[in-house]
Amino acid sequence: MSAADAETRTATLELVGVKHKSLEDYRRIVGDELIDEIRLLATRLKGVRLLHVNSTASGGGVAELLNSLVPLELDCGLQVEWRVLCKDEELFKATKGFHNALQGMRSVLTPDTEQVYIERNQHCAAMLDGGHDVVIVHDPQPAALPQFVSFPGTRWIWRCHIDTSNPDPNVWGFLRPFIQTYDVAVFTMPEFVPSDLVGPRMEFIPPAIDPLSPKNRALPKYLCREEVAEFGIDLSRPLMIQVARFDPWKDPQGVIEAYRLVKQDLPQIQLALVGAMAEDDPEGWDVYNSIREVAALDADIHIFTNLTGVGAHEVNSFQRVADVVIQKSIREGFGLVVSEALWKGTPVVAGNTGGIPLQMQNGIGGFLVDSVEECAERVAYLLTHSDEAEAIARRGWERVRDNFLMPQLLLNELKLVESTMA
Ligand code: UDP
């Protein structure tokens, strides 16, 4: 094995640098009451040493959340560090399997996979020094860290972002002993708690979107249109999009099938699939390549990635310009993209699964669907009833404003930290 190989095989806990954010900037969006409540709580938590650990600093919802949450926690006076597991293809191959298995895919757990997971977690745990009051570990990738350290003053929180309501028994049986050592386990909804999980205190906190991030902040309509047109989209014709990692659970194939059904009645329709490649998701390229083969046969199917110039700003524009946003997930922990689209006043047609119904209901934000046919029918309906589509989207926007904006998540997290230290 070369030195370079060895380097890519060893997980390290890399520190992530974040931008500066000011909680005061959010006052005009969410109002005084919420900001004042956060400020009051923050005075009690000043100086608390908090560490977040997850698998990647970019791509996917957890990275999106932490890029906003960590700067706001810093602005609240906490001493916050964010660390990620880096450059470990073998670990990410194993843990993507865990991710799939926890979302219900039947899996076989090999001794090699177990060994990679345990070794890497043990190796990373040795880099921690116990200098934190609270450590929040996100998702399964680093979940075994507390197993390998003993820091008497540190409280451990496991933050699960995926739908673990029906996990594969082999993989869950392997991971459960690690999770059971935590002080607190946080799920998006009570339905996600595996039935045999005992030990940690359970908390339920939904994620949120950042209305001031490049992904979500207000943009002039003309700029969005110019930007999307530059990618070859014809803005005189209707556009449906899905923004999601290239992942079978996001069902990009189903989106293409739904688009084809819509096209039978509305031949002008165009489809854009926008998918980021996350470092910790080795399946992405396979799905991407298979989708590209299909897209090559139809000039009205467009595929974009963060590697071909569609970053946060461009996603913002696409979500604003699209006539309908699709999120045809089969399983979904939350699906930040749903709230992102609703916040921009764009109606959504989404899989009736996981955390999606928390964010929208039929007639509030869009429609929930259980099949390709239903998806196509609802998309066509929205495209041909523009006044109603606008009213439906407006109700979705209100729901996001009241429930799923970053200051609400910040408040919930600070309450969690305080109650965990009590
Ligand atoms: N995303 C992006 N570019 C893409 C695809 C996704 O920026 O090409 C972002 C998306 O806007 C959202 C996050 O990645 O903020 C995905 O989070 P979500 O909760 O929807 O799904 P996850 O990837 O965590 O399963």
mmCIF file of C-alpha atoms and ligand atoms in Angstrom, residues 59-62 64 99 161-162 209 215-216 243-247 250 274-277 304-306 310-312 315 319 327 332-338 340, ligand 1:
data_model
loop_
_atom_site.group_PDB
_atom_site.id
_atom_site.type_symbol
_atom_site.label_atom_id
_atom_site.label_comp_id
_atom_site.label_asym_id
_atom_site.label_seq_id
_atom_site.Cartn_x
_atom_site.Cartn_y
_atom_site.Cartn_z
ATOM 1 C CA GLY A 59 -23.273 17.710 0.581
ATOM 2 C CA GLY A 60 -26.403 16.493 2.270
ATOM 3 C CA GLY A 61 -28.676 17.880 4.902
ATOM 4 C CA VAL A 62 -26.539 17.486 8.039
ATOM 5 C CA GLU A 64 -26.268 22.115 5.462
ATOM 6 C CA HIS A 99 -27.510 4.251 6.388
ATOM 7 C CA HIS A 161 -31.284 12.493 11.083
ATOM 8 C CA ILE A 162 -32.655 9.442 9.281
ATOM 9 C CA ILE A 209 -33.584 25.798 6.976
ATOM 10 C CA LYS A 215 -29.222 28.579 -0.555
ATOM 11 C CA ASN A 216 -32.296 30.367 0.762
ATOM 12 C CA VAL A 243 -32.800 18.713 -5.927
ATOM 13 C CA ALA A 244 -31.352 15.699 -4.143
ATOM 14 C CA ARG A 245 -28.266 13.567 -3.712
ATOM 15 C CA PHE A 246 -28.175 10.837 -6.383
ATOM 16 C CA ASP A 247 -29.488 8.194 -4.046
ATOM 17 C CA LYS A 250 -34.647 9.825 -3.441
ATOM 18 C CA VAL A 274 -29.902 18.648 -9.501
ATOM 19 C CA GLY A 275 -27.763 16.422 -7.341
ATOM 20 C CA ALA A 276 -24.834 17.140 -5.083
ATOM 21 C CA MET A 277 -22.091 14.568 -4.666
ATOM 22 C CA PHE A 304 -26.636 19.073 -12.956
ATOM 23 C CA THR A 305 -24.314 18.599 -10.011
ATOM 24 C CA ASN A 306 -22.268 20.720 -7.669
ATOM 25 C CA VAL A 310 -24.677 24.161 -9.553
ATOM 26 C CA GLY A 311 -23.837 25.254 -6.012
ATOM 27 C CA ALA A 312 -25.980 26.725 -3.251
ATOM 28 C CA VAL A 315 -29.948 25.734 -6.297
ATOM 29 C CA GLN A 319 -35.958 26.344 -6.620
ATOM 30 C CA GLN A 327 -39.127 15.284 -3.772
ATOM 31 C CA GLU A 332 -36.736 10.510 4.108
ATOM 32 C CA GLY A 333 -35.460 11.602 7.502
ATOM 33 C CA PHE A 334 -36.738 15.122 6.909
ATOM 34 C CA GLY A 335 -35.918 16.407 3.437
ATOM 35 C CA LEU A 336 -34.678 19.971 3.896
ATOM 36 C CA VAL A 337 -35.303 20.558 0.206
ATOM 37 C CA VAL A 338 -39.058 20.525 0.842
ATOM 38 C CA GLU A 340 -36.325 25.160 0.976
HETATM 39 N N1 UDP B 1 -28.326 19.965 -2.111
HETATM 40 C C1 UDP B 1 -27.548 20.870 -2.821
HETATM 41 N N2 UDP B 1 -27.230 20.601 -4.099
HETATM 42 C C2 UDP B 1 -27.658 19.491 -4.713
HETATM 43 C C3 UDP B 1 -28.450 18.557 -3.993
HETATM 44 C C4 UDP B 1 -28.762 18.829 -2.685
HETATM 45 O O1 UDP B 1 -27.149 21.909 -2.289
HETATM 46 O O2 UDP B 1 -27.336 19.311 -5.879
HETATM 47 C C5 UDP B 1 -28.690 20.303 -0.732
HETATM 48 C C6 UDP B 1 -30.163 20.572 -0.597
HETATM 49 O O3 UDP B 1 -30.471 21.884 -1.064
HETATM 50 C C7 UDP B 1 -30.362 20.370 0.894
HETATM 51 C C8 UDP B 1 -29.371 19.245 1.200
HETATM 52 O O4 UDP B 1 -28.410 19.246 0.152
HETATM 53 O O5 UDP B 1 -30.015 21.534 1.594
HETATM 54 C C9 UDP B 1 -30.053 17.893 1.243
HETATM 55 O O6 UDP B 1 -30.728 17.770 2.446
HETATM 56 P P1 UDP B 1 -31.991 16.820 2.595
HETATM 57 O O7 UDP B 1 -32.409 16.874 4.014
HETATM 58 O O8 UDP B 1 -33.029 17.196 1.593
HETATM 59 O O9 UDP B 1 -31.466 15.370 2.198
HETATM 60 P P2 UDP B 1 -30.188 14.486 2.627
HETATM 61 O O10 UDP B 1 -29.184 14.663 1.535
HETATM 62 O O11 UDP B 1 -29.712 14.962 3.955
HETATM 63 O O12 UDP B 1 -30.709 13.084 2.640
#
